[in-house]
mmCIF file of C-alpha atoms in Angstrom:
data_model
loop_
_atom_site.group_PDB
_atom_site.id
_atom_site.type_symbol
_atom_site.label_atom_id
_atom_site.label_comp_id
_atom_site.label_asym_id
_atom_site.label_seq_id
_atom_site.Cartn_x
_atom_site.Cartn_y
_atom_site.Cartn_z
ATOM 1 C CA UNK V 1 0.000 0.000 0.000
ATOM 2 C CA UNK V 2 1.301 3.675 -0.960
ATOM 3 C CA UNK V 3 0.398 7.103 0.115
ATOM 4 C CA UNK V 4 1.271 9.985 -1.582
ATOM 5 C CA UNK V 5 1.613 13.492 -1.355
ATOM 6 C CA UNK V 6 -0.212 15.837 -3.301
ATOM 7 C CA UNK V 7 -0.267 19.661 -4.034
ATOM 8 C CA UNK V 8 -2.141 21.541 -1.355
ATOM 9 C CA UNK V 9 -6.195 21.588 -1.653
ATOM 10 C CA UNK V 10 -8.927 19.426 -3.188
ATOM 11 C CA UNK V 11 -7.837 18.713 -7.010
ATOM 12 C CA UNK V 12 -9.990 18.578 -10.389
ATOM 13 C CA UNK V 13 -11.837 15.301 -10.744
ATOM 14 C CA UNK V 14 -8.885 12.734 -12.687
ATOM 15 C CA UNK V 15 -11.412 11.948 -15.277
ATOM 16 C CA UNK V 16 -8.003 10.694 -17.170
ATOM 17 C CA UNK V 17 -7.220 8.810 -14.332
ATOM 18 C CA UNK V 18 -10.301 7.343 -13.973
ATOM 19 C CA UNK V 19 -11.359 6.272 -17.508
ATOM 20 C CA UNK V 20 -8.169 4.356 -18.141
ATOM 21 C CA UNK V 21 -9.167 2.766 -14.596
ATOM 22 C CA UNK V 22 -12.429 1.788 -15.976
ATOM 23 C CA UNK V 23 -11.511 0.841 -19.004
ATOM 24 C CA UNK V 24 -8.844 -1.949 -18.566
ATOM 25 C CA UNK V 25 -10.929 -2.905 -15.971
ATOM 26 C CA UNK V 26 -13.796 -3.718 -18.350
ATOM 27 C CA UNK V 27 -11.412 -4.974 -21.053
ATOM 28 C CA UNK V 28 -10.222 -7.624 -18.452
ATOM 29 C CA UNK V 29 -13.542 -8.779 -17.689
ATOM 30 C CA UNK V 30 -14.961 -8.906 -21.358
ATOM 31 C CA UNK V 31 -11.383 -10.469 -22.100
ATOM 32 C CA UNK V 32 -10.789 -14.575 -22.119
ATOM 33 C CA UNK V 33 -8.876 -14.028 -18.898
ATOM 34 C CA UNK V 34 -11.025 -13.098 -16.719
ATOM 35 C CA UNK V 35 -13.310 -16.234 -17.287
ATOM 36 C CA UNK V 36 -16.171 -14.502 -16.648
ATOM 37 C CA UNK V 37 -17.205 -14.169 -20.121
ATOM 38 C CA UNK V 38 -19.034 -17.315 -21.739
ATOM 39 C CA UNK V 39 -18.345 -16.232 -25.121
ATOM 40 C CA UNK V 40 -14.927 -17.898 -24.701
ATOM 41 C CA UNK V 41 -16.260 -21.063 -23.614
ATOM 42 C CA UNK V 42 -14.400 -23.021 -20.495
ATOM 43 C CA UNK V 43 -12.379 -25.548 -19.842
ATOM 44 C CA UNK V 44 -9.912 -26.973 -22.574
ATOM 45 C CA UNK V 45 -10.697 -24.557 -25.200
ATOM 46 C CA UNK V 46 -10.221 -21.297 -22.760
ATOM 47 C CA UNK V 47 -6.284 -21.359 -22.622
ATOM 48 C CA UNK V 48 -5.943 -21.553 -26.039
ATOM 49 C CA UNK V 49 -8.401 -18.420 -26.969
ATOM 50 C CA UNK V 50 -6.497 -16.849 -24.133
ATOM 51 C CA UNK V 51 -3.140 -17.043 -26.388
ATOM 52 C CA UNK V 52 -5.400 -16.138 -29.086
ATOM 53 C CA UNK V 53 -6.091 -13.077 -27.532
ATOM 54 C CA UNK V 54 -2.630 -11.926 -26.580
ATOM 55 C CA UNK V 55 -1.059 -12.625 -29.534
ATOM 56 C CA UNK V 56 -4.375 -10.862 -31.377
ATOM 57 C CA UNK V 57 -4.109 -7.626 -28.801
ATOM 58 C CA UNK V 58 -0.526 -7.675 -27.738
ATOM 59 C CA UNK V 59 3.287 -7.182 -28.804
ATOM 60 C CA UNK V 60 5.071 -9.732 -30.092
ATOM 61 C CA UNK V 61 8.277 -8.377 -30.493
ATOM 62 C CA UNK V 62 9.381 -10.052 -34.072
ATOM 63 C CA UNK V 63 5.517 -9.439 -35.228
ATOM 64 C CA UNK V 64 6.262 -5.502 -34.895
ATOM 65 C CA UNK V 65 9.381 -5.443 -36.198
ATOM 66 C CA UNK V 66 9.539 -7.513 -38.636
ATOM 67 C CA UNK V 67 5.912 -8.165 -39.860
ATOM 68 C CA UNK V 68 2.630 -6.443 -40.927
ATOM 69 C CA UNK V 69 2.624 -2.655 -40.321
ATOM 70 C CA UNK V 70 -1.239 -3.767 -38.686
ATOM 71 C CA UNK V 71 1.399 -4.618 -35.535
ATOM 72 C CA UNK V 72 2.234 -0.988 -34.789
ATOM 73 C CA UNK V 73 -0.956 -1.144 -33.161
ATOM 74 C CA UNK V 74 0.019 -3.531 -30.784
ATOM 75 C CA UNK V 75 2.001 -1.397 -28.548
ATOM 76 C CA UNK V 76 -0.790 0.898 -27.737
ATOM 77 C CA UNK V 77 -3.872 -2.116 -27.174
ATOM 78 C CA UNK V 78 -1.361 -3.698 -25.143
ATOM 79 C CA UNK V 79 -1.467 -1.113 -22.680
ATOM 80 C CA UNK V 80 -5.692 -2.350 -21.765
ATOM 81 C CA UNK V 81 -5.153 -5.985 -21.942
ATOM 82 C CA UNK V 82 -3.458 -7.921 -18.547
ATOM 83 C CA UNK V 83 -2.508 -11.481 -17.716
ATOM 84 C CA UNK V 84 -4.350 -12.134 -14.976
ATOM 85 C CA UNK V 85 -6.291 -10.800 -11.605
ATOM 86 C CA UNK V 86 -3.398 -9.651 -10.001
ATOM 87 C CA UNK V 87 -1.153 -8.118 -12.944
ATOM 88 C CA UNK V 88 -4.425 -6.000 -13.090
ATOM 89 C CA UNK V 89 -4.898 -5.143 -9.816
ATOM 90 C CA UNK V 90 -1.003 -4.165 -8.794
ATOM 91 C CA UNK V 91 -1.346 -2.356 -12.094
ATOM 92 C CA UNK V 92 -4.375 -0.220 -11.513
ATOM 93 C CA UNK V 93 -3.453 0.636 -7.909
ATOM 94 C CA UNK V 94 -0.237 2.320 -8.773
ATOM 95 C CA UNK V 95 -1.687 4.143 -11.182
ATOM 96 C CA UNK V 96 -5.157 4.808 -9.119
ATOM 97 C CA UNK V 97 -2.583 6.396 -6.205
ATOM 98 C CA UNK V 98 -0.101 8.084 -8.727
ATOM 99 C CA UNK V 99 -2.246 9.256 -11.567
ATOM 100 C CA UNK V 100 -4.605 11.759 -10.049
ATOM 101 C CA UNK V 101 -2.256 13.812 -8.366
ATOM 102 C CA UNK V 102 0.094 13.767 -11.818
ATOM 103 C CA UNK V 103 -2.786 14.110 -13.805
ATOM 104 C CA UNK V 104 -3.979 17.538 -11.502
ATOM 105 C CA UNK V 105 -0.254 19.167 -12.461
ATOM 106 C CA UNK V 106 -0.154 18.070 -15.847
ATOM 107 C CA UNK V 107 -3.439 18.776 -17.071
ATOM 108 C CA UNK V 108 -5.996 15.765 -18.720
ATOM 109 C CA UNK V 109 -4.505 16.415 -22.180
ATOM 110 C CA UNK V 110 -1.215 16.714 -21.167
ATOM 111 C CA UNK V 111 -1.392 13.182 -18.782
ATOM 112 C CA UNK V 112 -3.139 11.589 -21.272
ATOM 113 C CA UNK V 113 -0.270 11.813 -23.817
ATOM 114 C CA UNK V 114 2.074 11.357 -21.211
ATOM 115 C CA UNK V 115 0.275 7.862 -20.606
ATOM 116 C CA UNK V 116 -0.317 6.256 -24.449
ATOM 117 C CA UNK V 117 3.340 8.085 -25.196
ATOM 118 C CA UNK V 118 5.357 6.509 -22.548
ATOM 119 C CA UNK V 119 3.654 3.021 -22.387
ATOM 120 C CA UNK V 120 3.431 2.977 -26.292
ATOM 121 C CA UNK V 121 7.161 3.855 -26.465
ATOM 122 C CA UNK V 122 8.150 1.429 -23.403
ATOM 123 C CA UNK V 123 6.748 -1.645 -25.245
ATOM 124 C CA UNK V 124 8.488 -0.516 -28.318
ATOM 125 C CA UNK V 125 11.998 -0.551 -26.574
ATOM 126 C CA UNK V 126 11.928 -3.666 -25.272
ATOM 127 C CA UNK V 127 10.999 -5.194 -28.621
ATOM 128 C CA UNK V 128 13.385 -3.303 -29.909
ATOM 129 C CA UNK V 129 16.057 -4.858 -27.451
ATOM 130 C CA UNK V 130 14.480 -8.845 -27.561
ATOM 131 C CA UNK V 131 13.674 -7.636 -31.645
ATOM 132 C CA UNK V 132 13.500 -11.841 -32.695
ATOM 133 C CA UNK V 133 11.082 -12.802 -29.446
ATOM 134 C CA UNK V 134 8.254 -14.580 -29.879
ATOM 135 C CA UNK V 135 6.413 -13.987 -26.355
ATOM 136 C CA UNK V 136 4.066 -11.671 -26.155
ATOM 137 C CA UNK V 137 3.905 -8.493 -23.482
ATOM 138 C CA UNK V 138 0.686 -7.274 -22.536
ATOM 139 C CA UNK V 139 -0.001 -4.767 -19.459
ATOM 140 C CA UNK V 140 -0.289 -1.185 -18.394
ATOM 141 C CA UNK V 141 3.216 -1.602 -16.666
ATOM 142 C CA UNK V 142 5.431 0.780 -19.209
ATOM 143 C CA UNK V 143 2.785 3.519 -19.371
ATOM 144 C CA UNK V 144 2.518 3.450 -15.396
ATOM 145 C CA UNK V 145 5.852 3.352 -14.985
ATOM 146 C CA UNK V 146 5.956 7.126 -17.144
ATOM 147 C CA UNK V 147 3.396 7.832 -14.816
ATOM 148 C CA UNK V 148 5.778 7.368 -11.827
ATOM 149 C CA UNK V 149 8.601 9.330 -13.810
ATOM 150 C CA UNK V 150 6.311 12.236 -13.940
ATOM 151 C CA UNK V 151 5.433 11.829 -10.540
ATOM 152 C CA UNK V 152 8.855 12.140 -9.463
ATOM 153 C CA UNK V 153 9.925 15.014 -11.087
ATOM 154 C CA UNK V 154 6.403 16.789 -10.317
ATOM 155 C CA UNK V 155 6.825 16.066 -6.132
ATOM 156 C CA UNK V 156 10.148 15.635 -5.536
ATOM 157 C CA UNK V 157 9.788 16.276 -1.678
ATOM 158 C CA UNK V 158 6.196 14.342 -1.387
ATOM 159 C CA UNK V 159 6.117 12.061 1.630
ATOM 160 C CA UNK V 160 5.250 8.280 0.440
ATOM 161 C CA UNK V 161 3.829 5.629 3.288
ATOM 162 C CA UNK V 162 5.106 1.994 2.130
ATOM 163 C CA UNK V 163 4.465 -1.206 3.480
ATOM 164 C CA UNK V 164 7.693 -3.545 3.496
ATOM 165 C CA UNK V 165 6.737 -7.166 3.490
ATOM 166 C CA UNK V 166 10.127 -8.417 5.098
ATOM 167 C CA UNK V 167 9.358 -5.430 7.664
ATOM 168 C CA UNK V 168 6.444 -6.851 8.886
ATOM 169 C CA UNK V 169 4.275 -4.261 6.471
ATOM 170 C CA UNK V 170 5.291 -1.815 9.369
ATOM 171 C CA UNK V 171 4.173 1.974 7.341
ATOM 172 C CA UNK V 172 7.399 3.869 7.090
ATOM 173 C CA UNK V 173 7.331 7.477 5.082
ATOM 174 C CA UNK V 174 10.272 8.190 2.974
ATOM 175 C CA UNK V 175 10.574 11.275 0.313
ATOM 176 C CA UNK V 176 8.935 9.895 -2.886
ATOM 177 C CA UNK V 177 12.272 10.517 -4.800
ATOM 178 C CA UNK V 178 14.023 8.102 -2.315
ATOM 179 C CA UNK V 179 11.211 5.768 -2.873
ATOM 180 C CA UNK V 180 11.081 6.079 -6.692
ATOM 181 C CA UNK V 181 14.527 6.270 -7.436
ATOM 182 C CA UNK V 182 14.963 2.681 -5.231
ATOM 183 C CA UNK V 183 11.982 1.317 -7.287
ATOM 184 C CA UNK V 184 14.142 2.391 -10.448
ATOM 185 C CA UNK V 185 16.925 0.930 -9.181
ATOM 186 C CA UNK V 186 15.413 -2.446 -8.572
ATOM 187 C CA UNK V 187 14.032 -2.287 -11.871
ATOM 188 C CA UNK V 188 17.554 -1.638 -13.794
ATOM 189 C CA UNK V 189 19.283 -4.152 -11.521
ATOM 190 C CA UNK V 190 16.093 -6.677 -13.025
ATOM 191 C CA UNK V 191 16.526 -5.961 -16.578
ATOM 192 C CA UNK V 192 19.002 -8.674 -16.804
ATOM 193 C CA UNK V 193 16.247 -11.364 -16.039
ATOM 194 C CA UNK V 194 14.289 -10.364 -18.949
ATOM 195 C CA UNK V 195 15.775 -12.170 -21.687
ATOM 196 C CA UNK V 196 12.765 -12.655 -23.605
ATOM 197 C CA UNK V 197 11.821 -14.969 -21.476
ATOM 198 C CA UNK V 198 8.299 -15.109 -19.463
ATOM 199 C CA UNK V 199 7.750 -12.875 -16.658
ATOM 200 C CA UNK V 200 8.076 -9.725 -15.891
ATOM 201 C CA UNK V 201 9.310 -6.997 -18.795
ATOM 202 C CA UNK V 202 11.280 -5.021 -15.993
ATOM 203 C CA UNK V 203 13.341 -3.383 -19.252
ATOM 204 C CA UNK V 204 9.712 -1.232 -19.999
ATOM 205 C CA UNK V 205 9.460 -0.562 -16.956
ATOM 206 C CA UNK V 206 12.611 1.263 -16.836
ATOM 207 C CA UNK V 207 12.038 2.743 -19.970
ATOM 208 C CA UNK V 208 8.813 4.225 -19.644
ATOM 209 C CA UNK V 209 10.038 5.757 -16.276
ATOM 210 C CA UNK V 210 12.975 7.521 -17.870
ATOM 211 C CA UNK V 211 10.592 8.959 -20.784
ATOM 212 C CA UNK V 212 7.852 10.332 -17.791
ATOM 213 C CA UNK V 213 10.431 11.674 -16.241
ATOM 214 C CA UNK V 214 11.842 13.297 -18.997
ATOM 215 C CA UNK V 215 7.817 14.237 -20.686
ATOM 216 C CA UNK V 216 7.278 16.389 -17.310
ATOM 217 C CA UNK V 217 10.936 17.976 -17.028
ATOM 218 C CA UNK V 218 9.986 18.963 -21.133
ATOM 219 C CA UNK V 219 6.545 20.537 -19.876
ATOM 220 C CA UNK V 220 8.338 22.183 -17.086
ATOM 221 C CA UNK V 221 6.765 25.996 -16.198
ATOM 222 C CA UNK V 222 8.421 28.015 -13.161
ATOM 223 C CA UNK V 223 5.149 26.606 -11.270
ATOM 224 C CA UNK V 224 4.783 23.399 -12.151
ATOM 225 C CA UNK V 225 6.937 21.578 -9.542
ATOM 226 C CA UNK V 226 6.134 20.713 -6.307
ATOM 227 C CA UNK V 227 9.179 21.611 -4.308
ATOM 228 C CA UNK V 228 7.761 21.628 -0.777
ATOM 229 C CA UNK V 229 5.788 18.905 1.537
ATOM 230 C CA UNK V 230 2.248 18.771 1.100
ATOM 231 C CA UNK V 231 -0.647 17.072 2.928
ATOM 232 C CA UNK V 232 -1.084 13.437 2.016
ATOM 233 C CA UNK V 233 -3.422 12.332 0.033
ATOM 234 C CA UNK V 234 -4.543 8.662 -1.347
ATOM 235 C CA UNK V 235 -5.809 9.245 -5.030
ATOM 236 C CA UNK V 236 -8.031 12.680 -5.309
ATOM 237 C CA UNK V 237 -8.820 12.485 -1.966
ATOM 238 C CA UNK V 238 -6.714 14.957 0.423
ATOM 239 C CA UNK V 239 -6.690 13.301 4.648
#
């Protein structure tokens, strides 16, 4: 669980933050994954219309490289389609306690671009790096992960409550930049499990938080960064 800290003040509504909430939410449950949806059937026949539907909606790194120009596609409907209850849920929550507060600085248009641009340009880099892969990446991961890079450049001095499981989940607060810049860290140090293989694409991860980082620094006005502590807030919702 995460806290962060936000700007002073009740926010706009994130209706950005909140639609791509909604929607990946309802493309998971009308999705083959979810198993909730009899048009896929059940039992044998499911796992195989789940591949169907990966391969269908996301990147397969030799596909967008080297075949139909239809592929380019791939790296933005990736971004609404997730492997499974929890990819979904870890997904959504970072970007449910992130996104509103980014979203509030950055303005809707501005977030929104900051969200397809960085997760479209995430997936493309790791194809780019595992070019002759065959496994496809789905998830909202790289584009969350730009999200975060904003968010760190935006509140540098925010205080963020995490829960550390090998601490007992005991709450400590650090300054989000110590927090993010660890989470980076761990990511770079995990890039050299990737290897096309299954699991976790921790190189779009790192890529997408370099270009959100960089997006808000590029959108930078003398007011736009947070440079003091602010109340905490979870979401929109200041406490």
């Amino acid at each position: 669980m995460i806290e962060t800290a936000g700007r002073p003040g009740h926010p706009d509504t994130p209706w950005v933050t909140w639609t791509i909430l909604a929607v990946c939410g309802a493309v998971f449950l009308i999705g083959p994954v979810s198993g909730l949806n009899p048009v896929y059937g059940t039992g044998p026949g499911l796992p195989a219309a789940q591949t169907d539907y990966f391969a269908h909606w996301g990147v397969v790194p030799q596909e967008l490289l080297h075949g139909s120009p239809w592929a380019l596609r791939t790296p933005l409907t990736a971004l609404f389609v997730h492997g499974n209850w929890l990819h979904l849920l870890g997904n959504m929550l970072f970007l449910y306690v992130f996104g509103a507060m980014t979203e509030a600085h950055l303005g809707r248009a501005a977030f929104l671009c900051c969200y397809l641009l960085t997760g479209y340009l995430a997936l493309f880099g790791y194809a780019a790096v595992h070019a002759h892969s065959e496994r496809t990446l789905v998830g909202a991961s790289g584009a969350i992960s730009g999200v975060l890079g904003a968010f760190l450049y935006l509140f540098p001095r925010a205080r963020v409550t995490s829960l550390f499981p090998f601490l007992f989940f005991l709450p400590l607060r650090f300054p989000a930049w110590a927090v993010l810049l660890f989470w980076f860290a761990l990511q770079w140090l995990a890039t050299g499990t990737d290897a096309g293989r299954p699991g976790v694409a921790y190189l779009a991860h790192v890529v997408g938080f370099a270009l959100g980082f960089g997006y808000a620094w590029g959108l930078r006005t003398p007011a736009a960064r947070v440079k003091g502590a602010a109340r905490s807030t979870e979401g929109d919702k200041p406490t």
